[in-house]
Coordinates of C-alpha atoms and ligand atoms in Angstrom, one line a residue:
M19 CA 152.4 179.0 98.0
K20 CA 154.5 179.2 94.8
S21 CA 158.3 177.5 94.0
I22 CA 160.5 180.6 92.5
K23 CA 160.6 178.4 89.4
Q24 CA 156.9 178.8 89.2
E25 CA 156.8 182.6 90.2
I26 CA 159.4 183.6 87.5
I27 CA 157.0 181.9 85.1
D28 CA 153.9 183.9 85.9
S29 CA 156.0 186.8 85.8
I30 CA 156.8 186.0 82.2
I31 CA 153.5 184.8 81.3
E32 CA 151.8 188.1 82.8
Q33 CA 154.3 190.6 81.2
T34 CA 154.6 188.5 77.8
G35 CA 151.1 186.9 77.1
L36 CA 153.3 183.6 76.2
P37 CA 151.0 180.8 76.5
E38 CA 152.0 178.8 80.2
E39 CA 152.3 175.8 79.0
Y40 CA 154.8 176.9 76.4
V41 CA 157.1 179.2 79.2
C42 CA 156.5 175.8 81.4
A43 CA 158.4 173.4 79.0
C44 CA 161.1 176.0 77.8
L45 CA 162.1 177.6 80.8
E46 CA 165.2 175.9 82.3
K47 CA 168.0 176.3 85.1
S48 CA 170.5 177.9 83.8
A49 CA 173.7 175.1 83.0
R50 CA 176.1 177.7 83.6
P51 CA 176.1 181.3 85.6
E52 CA 177.0 183.4 83.3
W53 CA 173.4 182.4 82.0
G54 CA 172.0 183.7 84.7
D55 CA 169.7 181.5 86.9
Y56 CA 167.4 180.4 84.3
S57 CA 166.9 180.1 81.2
L58 CA 164.1 180.9 78.1
A59 CA 164.9 178.6 75.4
C60 CA 163.5 180.4 72.7
F61 CA 163.2 177.7 69.1
R62 CA 159.5 176.5 69.5
L63 CA 158.4 179.9 68.8
S64 CA 160.4 180.5 65.8
K65 CA 158.1 178.4 63.4
T66 CA 154.8 179.9 64.9
L67 CA 156.1 183.4 64.2
G68 CA 157.8 182.8 61.1
K69 CA 161.4 184.6 62.8
S70 CA 164.2 183.5 64.0
P71 CA 164.8 182.7 67.5
D72 CA 167.3 185.3 67.8
T73 CA 164.9 187.7 67.2
I74 CA 161.9 186.1 69.0
A75 CA 164.9 185.7 72.0
K76 CA 165.5 190.1 71.9
E77 CA 161.1 190.6 71.8
I78 CA 160.2 188.6 74.8
A79 CA 163.6 190.2 76.9
S80 CA 162.6 193.4 76.0
R81 CA 158.6 192.9 77.4
I82 CA 159.9 191.3 80.6
K83 CA 160.5 194.5 83.2
S84 CA 163.0 194.0 86.5
T85 CA 161.1 193.0 89.7
D86 CA 162.9 192.6 92.8
L87 CA 163.0 189.0 91.9
I88 CA 164.9 189.2 88.5
E89 CA 167.6 191.4 88.9
K90 CA 167.9 191.2 84.5
V91 CA 167.7 189.3 81.5
Q92 CA 169.7 189.4 78.6
P93 CA 168.9 188.0 75.0
V94 CA 171.8 185.6 73.9
T95 CA 171.5 183.0 70.9
G96 CA 167.7 182.1 71.0
Y97 CA 167.9 182.0 74.8
V98 CA 166.2 184.4 77.6
N99 CA 168.1 184.6 80.6
I100 CA 167.3 185.2 83.2
F101 CA 169.3 186.5 86.2
L102 CA 167.7 186.6 89.9
S103 CA 168.5 189.1 92.1
S104 CA 170.7 187.4 95.3
T105 CA 169.2 188.8 97.8
K106 CA 166.2 188.4 97.0
L107 CA 166.8 184.1 96.7
V108 CA 168.5 185.0 100.7
E109 CA 165.3 186.7 101.9
I110 CA 163.0 183.6 100.4
A111 CA 165.0 181.2 101.9
L112 CA 166.1 181.8 105.1
K113 CA 162.6 184.2 105.8
E114 CA 160.6 181.6 105.7
G115 CA 162.4 178.6 104.6
I116 CA 161.6 176.5 101.6
Q117 CA 158.3 175.0 101.6
I118 CA 156.8 172.8 99.1
P119 CA 153.4 173.4 97.4
D120 CA 150.7 171.1 97.3
Y121 CA 149.9 169.8 93.8
G122 CA 148.6 166.8 94.6
N123 CA 145.1 168.7 96.0
G124 CA 144.2 165.1 98.1
K125 CA 144.3 163.6 95.2
R126 CA 145.2 159.8 95.6
I127 CA 147.7 157.7 94.4
V128 CA 148.0 153.8 95.5
I129 CA 151.1 152.2 95.6
D130 CA 151.6 148.6 95.1
Y131 CA 155.4 147.8 97.0
S132 CA 157.8 145.6 99.0
S133 CA 155.2 142.8 98.4
P134 CA 156.7 139.4 99.3
N135 CA 156.2 135.8 99.0
I136 CA 154.9 133.5 101.8
A137 CA 157.3 131.2 102.4
K138 CA 159.3 132.2 100.4
P139 CA 162.7 133.9 101.2
F140 CA 162.2 138.3 101.2
S141 CA 165.2 138.2 99.0
I142 CA 167.2 141.8 98.6
G143 CA 165.3 142.5 95.2
H144 CA 162.4 142.8 97.6
L145 CA 164.3 145.6 99.1
R146 CA 164.6 147.9 96.5
S147 CA 160.8 147.8 96.2
T148 CA 160.4 148.5 99.3
V149 CA 163.4 151.4 99.6
I150 CA 161.6 153.3 96.0
G151 CA 158.0 152.8 97.1
N152 CA 159.0 154.2 100.4
A153 CA 161.2 156.9 99.1
L154 CA 157.6 157.3 96.7
S155 CA 155.3 157.5 99.0
K156 CA 156.8 160.4 101.0
I157 CA 157.9 162.2 98.4
Y158 CA 154.2 162.2 96.2
T159 CA 152.9 162.9 100.5
E160 CA 155.1 166.2 100.6
L161 CA 153.1 166.9 97.4
G162 CA 150.0 166.8 98.8
Y163 CA 148.4 164.0 97.6
K164 CA 147.0 161.3 100.0
C165 CA 149.1 157.7 99.5
I166 CA 147.9 154.3 100.2
G167 CA 150.9 151.5 100.4
I168 CA 149.4 148.2 99.6
N169 CA 152.0 145.7 100.6
F170 CA 150.6 142.8 97.9
L171 CA 151.8 139.8 100.0
G172 CA 151.8 136.6 97.7
D173 CA 150.1 134.5 100.4
W174 CA 148.2 132.6 98.3
G175 CA 148.9 130.0 96.0
V176 CA 150.7 126.5 95.8
Q177 CA 153.4 127.3 98.2
F178 CA 151.4 126.3 101.0
G179 CA 150.9 123.0 99.8
H180 CA 154.4 123.0 99.5
I181 CA 155.2 124.2 102.8
L182 CA 153.1 120.8 104.4
D183 CA 154.3 118.7 101.7
G184 CA 157.7 119.9 103.4
I185 CA 156.7 118.9 106.5
K186 CA 155.2 115.6 105.7
R187 CA 158.9 114.5 104.2
E188 CA 160.3 115.6 107.5
D189 CA 158.1 114.5 110.5
D190 CA 155.3 112.2 108.3
S191 CA 153.4 111.9 111.9
V192 CA 152.1 115.5 112.2
L193 CA 150.3 115.1 109.1
T194 CA 148.6 111.0 109.4
V195 CA 146.3 112.0 111.9
D196 CA 142.8 112.6 110.1
M197 CA 142.4 115.8 108.8
T198 CA 138.5 116.4 108.9
K199 CA 138.3 115.9 112.7
P200 CA 138.5 119.3 114.4
S201 CA 140.3 117.6 117.4
D202 CA 143.1 115.8 115.4
Q203 CA 144.3 119.2 113.3
Q204 CA 145.3 120.0 116.8
P205 CA 148.7 118.9 116.0
L206 CA 149.5 120.3 113.1
I207 CA 148.8 123.3 114.4
T208 CA 150.3 122.5 117.3
F209 CA 153.8 122.3 115.2
V210 CA 153.2 125.1 112.6
N211 CA 152.4 127.2 116.0
K212 CA 155.8 126.3 117.3
K213 CA 157.5 127.7 114.0
T214 CA 159.2 131.2 112.6
G215 CA 158.6 131.8 109.1
R216 CA 162.1 131.4 107.9
D217 CA 161.2 127.6 109.7
L218 CA 158.5 127.4 107.3
N219 CA 160.7 128.6 103.9
K220 CA 162.7 125.7 104.9
Y221 CA 160.1 123.8 104.3
Y222 CA 159.3 125.1 101.5
V223 CA 162.7 124.4 99.9
I224 CA 161.9 121.1 101.1
S225 CA 159.4 120.3 99.3
T226 CA 160.8 122.0 96.4
S227 CA 164.0 121.2 96.4
A228 CA 162.5 116.9 96.2
N229 CA 161.9 117.7 92.9
D230 CA 159.5 114.5 93.2
P231 CA 156.0 115.2 91.3
A232 CA 153.9 113.5 93.6
G233 CA 154.9 116.0 96.2
R234 CA 153.9 118.8 93.4
E235 CA 150.5 117.0 92.4
W236 CA 149.7 117.1 96.6
A237 CA 150.8 120.2 96.8
R238 CA 148.6 121.4 93.8
E239 CA 145.2 119.3 95.9
V240 CA 146.2 121.5 98.8
F241 CA 145.8 124.8 97.1
G242 CA 142.9 123.6 95.6
M243 CA 141.2 122.6 99.0
L244 CA 142.5 126.3 99.9
E245 CA 140.9 128.2 96.9
S246 CA 137.4 125.6 97.3
G247 CA 137.4 127.3 100.9
D248 CA 138.6 124.0 103.4
D249 CA 138.2 125.2 106.6
R250 CA 141.2 122.7 107.5
I251 CA 143.5 124.2 105.0
R252 CA 142.5 127.9 105.8
C253 CA 143.3 127.4 109.4
F254 CA 146.9 126.3 108.6
W255 CA 147.3 129.2 106.2
E256 CA 146.1 131.6 108.7
I257 CA 148.6 130.3 111.0
A258 CA 151.8 130.4 108.2
R259 CA 150.9 134.0 107.0
K260 CA 151.1 134.8 110.5
K261 CA 154.5 133.7 110.7
S262 CA 155.8 134.6 108.1
I263 CA 154.5 137.9 108.8
E264 CA 155.9 138.9 111.9
E265 CA 159.2 138.0 110.0
F266 CA 158.5 140.0 107.3
D267 CA 157.2 143.1 110.5
H268 CA 161.3 143.0 111.5
I269 CA 162.3 144.0 108.9
Y270 CA 160.1 146.3 108.3
E271 CA 160.7 147.6 111.9
L272 CA 164.9 147.6 111.2
L273 CA 163.9 150.2 108.0
G274 CA 161.2 152.2 110.0
I275 CA 158.3 150.6 107.6
N276 CA 154.8 150.2 109.2
F277 CA 152.1 147.9 107.3
H278 CA 149.8 147.9 109.6
T279 CA 148.3 150.9 109.5
D280 CA 144.7 152.3 107.5
D281 CA 147.1 154.0 104.5
N282 CA 150.3 151.2 104.4
R283 CA 149.2 148.1 105.2
Y284 CA 148.9 144.1 103.8
G285 CA 146.3 143.5 101.3
G286 CA 147.8 140.5 99.8
E287 CA 147.3 138.1 96.7
S288 CA 144.8 136.5 99.2
E289 CA 142.5 139.1 99.2
I290 CA 140.7 139.3 96.4
T291 CA 138.1 136.5 96.8
P292 CA 137.3 133.6 94.4
A293 CA 134.0 135.9 93.3
D294 CA 136.4 138.6 92.5
I295 CA 137.8 136.6 90.1
N296 CA 134.6 135.3 88.8
N297 CA 133.4 138.8 88.1
A298 CA 136.3 139.9 86.1
V299 CA 136.4 136.7 84.2
A300 CA 132.8 137.5 83.4
E301 CA 133.6 140.7 82.3
M302 CA 135.5 139.8 80.4
D303 CA 133.8 137.0 78.8
K304 CA 131.2 139.2 77.9
K305 CA 133.3 141.4 76.1
G306 CA 134.7 138.5 74.1
L307 CA 138.1 138.4 75.4
T308 CA 138.9 135.3 76.7
R309 CA 138.9 131.8 74.9
I310 CA 140.0 127.8 76.3
S311 CA 143.1 127.2 75.5
D312 CA 143.9 123.4 76.1
G313 CA 141.7 123.7 79.4
A314 CA 142.8 126.5 80.8
L315 CA 141.3 130.4 80.0
I316 CA 143.5 133.0 78.8
V317 CA 143.2 136.4 76.8
D318 CA 144.6 136.4 73.0
L319 CA 146.7 139.4 73.0
E320 CA 148.7 137.8 69.9
R321 CA 147.3 141.2 68.5
Y322 CA 148.6 143.7 70.6
G323 CA 152.1 141.7 70.5
M324 CA 152.3 139.9 73.7
P325 CA 152.0 136.6 74.3
T326 CA 148.5 135.2 75.9
C327 CA 148.0 135.9 79.6
L328 CA 147.0 133.4 81.4
L329 CA 144.3 134.1 84.1
R330 CA 143.0 130.1 85.1
K331 CA 144.7 126.9 84.9
S332 CA 143.0 123.8 83.4
D333 CA 142.7 122.4 86.8
G334 CA 140.8 125.1 88.1
A335 CA 143.3 127.2 90.4
T336 CA 143.6 130.7 89.7
L337 CA 146.5 132.9 88.3
Y338 CA 148.7 135.7 89.4
A339 CA 147.7 137.4 86.6
A340 CA 143.7 136.9 87.0
R341 CA 144.5 138.3 90.7
D342 CA 146.0 141.7 90.1
V343 CA 143.2 142.1 86.9
A344 CA 140.7 141.4 89.8
A345 CA 142.6 143.5 92.6
A346 CA 143.3 146.4 89.9
I347 CA 139.5 146.8 89.6
A348 CA 138.1 146.1 93.7
R349 CA 141.8 148.9 94.4
Y350 CA 139.9 151.4 91.3
N351 CA 136.3 150.4 93.5
T352 CA 137.6 151.8 96.9
Y353 CA 140.0 154.2 96.5
K354 CA 139.1 156.3 93.2
F355 CA 143.0 156.8 92.4
S356 CA 144.4 159.0 90.4
K357 CA 147.4 156.7 89.7
M358 CA 148.5 153.9 90.8
L359 CA 152.3 152.7 90.8
Y360 CA 153.4 149.4 90.6
V361 CA 157.0 149.0 92.6
V362 CA 158.1 146.0 90.6
G363 CA 161.3 144.6 89.1
A364 CA 161.9 144.4 85.7
D365 CA 161.3 141.2 84.9
Q366 CA 157.5 141.2 85.8
K367 CA 158.0 144.0 82.7
L368 CA 155.4 141.4 80.7
H369 CA 153.9 140.4 83.5
F370 CA 152.3 144.5 84.1
R371 CA 152.0 144.7 80.1
Q372 CA 149.3 141.9 79.5
V373 CA 147.5 143.4 82.7
F374 CA 147.2 146.9 82.2
K375 CA 145.9 145.7 78.2
V376 CA 143.6 143.5 79.6
L377 CA 141.7 146.7 82.3
E378 CA 141.9 148.7 79.1
L379 CA 140.0 146.2 77.1
M380 CA 137.8 145.4 79.1
G381 CA 136.8 149.3 79.0
Y382 CA 138.1 150.8 82.4
S383 CA 139.9 154.6 81.2
W384 CA 142.0 154.4 84.7
A385 CA 144.0 151.6 82.9
K386 CA 146.3 154.7 81.4
D387 CA 146.8 155.3 85.4
C388 CA 148.3 152.4 86.4
V389 CA 152.1 152.7 85.9
H390 CA 154.9 149.7 86.5
I391 CA 157.7 151.3 88.2
D392 CA 160.4 148.7 87.0
F393 CA 164.3 148.8 88.4
G394 CA 167.2 146.8 88.1
L395 CA 168.8 143.9 90.4
V396 CA 170.9 144.1 92.7
R397 CA 174.7 142.8 91.8
F398 CA 177.1 141.9 94.8
K399 CA 180.4 142.8 94.0
S400 CA 181.7 142.6 97.1
D401 CA 185.1 140.9 98.5
Q402 CA 183.9 137.7 101.6
G403 CA 180.3 139.7 101.8
R404 CA 178.7 137.3 99.6
E405 CA 180.4 134.1 100.6
K406 CA 179.6 134.4 103.6
M407 CA 176.0 135.4 102.8
S408 CA 175.2 132.8 100.3
T409 CA 176.5 129.9 102.3
R410 CA 174.8 130.4 104.9
R411 CA 171.3 129.8 103.6
G412 CA 171.1 128.4 100.0
T413 CA 171.8 130.7 97.1
T414 CA 169.5 133.6 98.2
I415 CA 171.2 136.9 99.6
L416 CA 168.4 137.3 102.4
L417 CA 167.7 141.2 102.8
E418 CA 167.7 140.1 106.6
D419 CA 171.2 139.7 106.5
V420 CA 172.2 142.0 105.0
L421 CA 170.7 144.8 107.1
N422 CA 172.4 143.4 109.8
E423 CA 175.8 142.9 108.4
A424 CA 175.2 146.7 108.0
I425 CA 174.9 147.3 111.2
K426 CA 177.2 145.3 112.5
R427 CA 180.1 146.2 110.1
S428 CA 178.5 150.4 111.1
Q429 CA 179.5 149.9 114.5
A430 CA 183.4 148.9 114.0
L431 CA 183.1 151.4 111.7
M432 CA 182.3 154.2 114.2
K433 CA 184.6 152.8 116.5
E434 CA 187.6 153.5 114.2
R435 CA 186.5 157.1 113.3
V436 CA 184.7 158.5 115.7
P437 CA 186.9 156.7 119.0
E438 CA 185.9 159.2 121.9
M439 CA 182.4 158.5 120.6
A440 CA 181.7 156.1 123.5
D441 CA 182.5 159.1 126.3
K442 CA 179.9 161.0 124.7
V443 CA 177.4 158.8 123.9
S444 CA 175.6 155.6 126.0
P445 CA 175.8 152.6 124.7
S446 CA 171.8 152.8 123.9
E447 CA 172.3 156.0 121.4
A448 CA 175.4 153.9 120.1
S449 CA 173.9 151.0 118.6
E450 CA 170.8 153.5 117.6
V451 CA 173.7 155.2 115.6
A452 CA 175.3 152.5 114.4
R453 CA 171.6 151.7 113.1
A454 CA 170.5 154.2 111.9
V455 CA 174.0 155.0 109.8
G456 CA 173.9 151.0 108.6
I457 CA 170.5 151.5 107.1
G458 CA 170.9 154.3 106.0
A459 CA 174.2 153.4 103.7
V460 CA 171.7 150.4 102.5
I461 CA 169.3 152.7 101.1
F462 CA 170.5 155.8 100.1
N463 CA 173.0 153.3 97.9
D464 CA 169.4 151.6 96.4
L465 CA 168.1 155.6 95.6
K466 CA 171.2 157.0 94.6
N467 CA 171.3 155.7 90.4
K468 CA 168.4 155.5 88.4
R469 CA 165.8 152.7 89.6
I470 CA 166.5 151.0 86.6
K471 CA 170.1 151.0 87.2
D472 CA 171.3 147.5 88.4
V473 CA 173.0 148.8 91.8
D474 CA 176.3 146.9 93.0
F475 CA 176.1 146.1 96.2
N476 CA 179.8 147.3 97.9
W477 CA 180.2 147.3 101.7
E478 CA 183.1 149.3 101.0
Q479 CA 181.9 152.1 99.1
I480 CA 178.4 152.7 100.9
L481 CA 179.7 152.6 104.3
T482 CA 182.1 155.0 104.0
F483 CA 182.0 158.4 105.3
D484 CA 183.8 160.7 102.6
G485 CA 181.9 159.4 99.6
E486 CA 178.4 159.5 98.5
T487 CA 176.8 158.0 100.9
G488 CA 174.1 157.5 103.1
P489 CA 177.2 158.5 106.4
Y490 CA 178.3 161.6 105.1
L491 CA 174.6 163.0 104.3
Q492 CA 174.2 162.2 107.8
Y493 CA 177.7 163.1 108.1
T494 CA 176.5 167.1 107.0
H495 CA 173.0 166.7 109.0
T496 CA 174.8 166.3 112.4
R497 CA 177.8 168.9 111.3
L498 CA 175.1 171.1 110.8
D499 CA 172.9 170.3 113.7
S500 CA 176.2 170.5 116.2
L501 CA 177.1 174.6 114.8
I502 CA 173.1 175.4 115.4
R503 CA 174.0 173.5 119.2
K504 CA 177.2 175.6 119.3
Y505 CA 175.7 179.1 118.4
D506 CA 172.9 178.7 121.1
T507 CA 174.6 177.7 124.1
A508 CA 177.2 180.0 123.9
K509 CA 177.8 183.0 126.0
G510 CA 177.9 186.0 125.8
L511 CA 176.7 186.3 122.2
S512 CA 174.2 188.9 121.8
R513 CA 172.1 186.7 118.9
P514 CA 171.3 189.7 116.5
E515 CA 168.4 189.2 113.7
P516 CA 169.5 187.9 111.0
D517 CA 170.7 190.9 108.1
Y518 CA 170.1 188.7 104.4
K519 CA 172.0 191.3 102.7
L520 CA 175.4 190.3 104.5
L521 CA 175.0 186.7 102.9
T522 CA 177.6 188.0 99.4
A523 CA 179.9 184.9 99.4
S524 CA 179.7 183.0 96.5
E525 CA 180.0 180.0 98.3
E526 CA 177.0 181.3 99.9
I527 CA 174.7 181.8 97.1
S528 CA 175.4 178.8 95.4
I529 CA 173.7 177.4 98.6
I530 CA 170.6 179.1 98.7
K531 CA 170.5 178.9 94.6
E532 CA 170.5 175.2 95.1
M533 CA 167.9 175.3 98.4
I534 CA 165.0 176.9 96.7
Q535 CA 165.7 174.5 93.5
F536 CA 164.7 171.6 96.6
P537 CA 160.0 172.1 95.4
D538 CA 161.1 171.8 92.2
I539 CA 163.1 168.9 92.6
V540 CA 160.8 167.0 95.0
K541 CA 158.2 168.2 92.1
Q542 CA 161.3 166.5 89.6
S543 CA 161.9 163.0 91.6
A544 CA 157.7 162.7 91.4
D545 CA 156.8 163.3 87.7
E546 CA 159.7 160.7 87.0
Y547 CA 159.1 158.6 89.5
E548 CA 163.0 159.4 90.6
P549 CA 163.8 158.9 93.9
S550 CA 167.8 159.4 92.8
I551 CA 167.0 163.0 91.8
L552 CA 166.9 163.8 95.3
S553 CA 169.5 161.8 96.3
N554 CA 171.7 163.5 94.0
Y555 CA 170.4 166.9 95.0
L556 CA 171.4 166.0 98.7
L557 CA 174.9 165.3 97.7
N558 CA 175.0 168.1 95.9
L559 CA 174.2 170.0 98.6
A560 CA 175.7 168.9 100.9
G561 CA 179.2 169.3 99.3
L562 CA 178.6 172.9 98.5
F563 CA 177.7 172.5 102.7
N564 CA 180.9 171.4 102.7
R565 CA 183.2 173.5 100.7
Y566 CA 181.8 176.5 102.2
Y567 CA 182.4 175.8 105.9
Q568 CA 185.9 174.7 104.6
I569 CA 186.4 177.9 103.3
H570 CA 184.5 180.3 105.6
R571 CA 184.1 180.8 109.8
I572 CA 180.1 180.2 110.9
I573 CA 181.0 181.3 113.9
S574 CA 183.3 184.4 114.0
D575 CA 183.3 188.1 116.3
D576 CA 181.2 189.7 113.8
E577 CA 178.4 188.7 115.3
N578 CA 175.3 190.0 113.1
L579 CA 177.2 188.0 110.4
S580 CA 177.3 185.0 113.9
S581 CA 173.9 185.4 113.2
T582 CA 172.6 184.9 109.6
R583 CA 174.8 182.2 109.0
I584 CA 173.5 180.6 111.6
C585 CA 170.5 181.2 110.2
L586 CA 171.6 179.8 106.4
V587 CA 172.8 176.6 108.4
A588 CA 169.5 176.2 110.1
R589 CA 167.8 176.9 106.5
L590 CA 169.8 174.2 105.2
K591 CA 169.3 171.3 107.7
E592 CA 165.6 172.1 107.8
V593 CA 165.8 170.9 103.9
L594 CA 169.1 168.0 104.2
K595 CA 165.9 167.2 107.1
K596 CA 163.4 166.4 105.1
G597 CA 165.3 165.9 102.2
M598 CA 166.7 162.8 104.1
G599 CA 163.9 161.7 106.1
F600 CA 161.7 161.6 101.8
L601 CA 163.9 158.4 101.1
G602 CA 163.2 156.9 104.4
I603 CA 167.3 158.2 105.7
T604 CA 167.0 158.4 109.7
P605 CA 169.1 162.3 109.9
L606 CA 171.4 162.2 112.9
E607 CA 171.9 164.7 115.6
K608 CA 175.0 163.5 116.9
M609 CA 177.7 160.5 115.5
Ligands
LIG25 N1 155.5 138.8 95.0 C1 155.6 138.9 93.9 C2 157.2 138.9 93.2 O1 157.6 139.0 94.6 C3 155.5 140.8 93.5 C4 154.2 141.7 93.5 C5 154.3 142.7 92.9 N2 152.2 143.2 93.2 C6 151.8 143.1 92.4 N3 150.5 143.5 92.3 N4 151.6 141.6 91.4 O2 157.2 138.7 92.4

């Protein structure tokens, strides 16, 4: 199974003897229809061959013969323009549908994504990581890679001490007991068991905002006890962790993501044992990379234009960078990945440069296969949205609030837009639709622009059926679906086999030509770690269809034509459905 582009590349190589590398690099989709479907740029060969690009283009063109796919070639000012046969393209697209070739061959890709912190809020920033990571995982999986998703939960650190400090500040009785006696731990355990993840966050905030040096000191001590394996603190830690996870799971469920499987799991910072870290540090020592500075263990990276990388504090507590280095080594040993992607905001750029540099200096050749997939911030531009959400719980905007608000707003929008829906679907169906539309809108808004760009969040803009939105794609999908249903259930139709020659309208050919790009678009989205390439492609495809639909009747008295057009609609629906699925957006059948 090859993409159309690959077929053309192969044909050119076979007929001209040009090196594959060159053809791959210089063959592009033509920018204008009068330049054909693909153009091969000849400038790069000019120097090696000592001839003008024009002459080279003419020579190459003369060697490429027409096939049933390549209709004609035309040399024009240093380019070889290649025109494909529309009939053949229609046949390829409709007969078997658009298939995505296997590029990955089962090679493993570890994707570190989402990664919220226990006891701290799941912020809208973590949404970006979750949504981008999820899309990349689905895209790579479709391309034949084996993806392993790891949610590197921030479940190890001084925040546990702060939760306890907060509890102590609120209700001293819970902690006045002698925790060295197992029976005396019970009041704390009972207390924490009744709390939710949000409550724990509340205690964390109480402690940190008290801004009391004694509280900080105590929190550090508690974390020290946790690191040295103290059973009592460990027991509290386990419950607190479980509570936070329960809360995160709720959000992931809204997004349709599950972190309780073998290939997509919580693998938090706590999984990195002291032994893992000690081994990593010992290795660094052996390579002469570490030294002590003010009592802390560091790697000096000045030579590489970076500040020092801190591994361990003077009190012995391990740090984020040390855990990331040790985690990377453990992951490589387990998965032998061909790539590891860290989907984390751009504010951690330096951290990852340091971690990757340390791994490289340790002699791990795979350090070059670690990639920081960075992204910009979310900016709330909206009307009342921000105030409403920010006054309720401090200044951070919580993801769960945003998602719930999205669902509420989409419910209202549907009522207004499709008032008769109430008669067509049951209330539970209607609420499922509202949920899919609301969440889809938030996800699409996130994936629509290049990831490094900041995302503007504006309720009116993301929740409309007429703009460049998730709901617009979902709406187009339902339109395709309802056409197919209408055709399938219409009485008295003979439904002949499709006749590919009948699709000749320019709007149809445009759709077909766009559809066949799908495999290349998916591949490009993966190569550039950029789901926005796929998002924009889907918008364009939906636009082409909606225009076509305005001009042409899909189901008409001409039964042969109807059957062929419905075949186009069905194939297009497959592409749209798949593409939306890769982005994490639910394709709807009715709305
Ligand atoms: N928990 C971290 C945060 O919220 C993100 C962790 C990202 N992954 C990693 N391997 N460092 O900032």
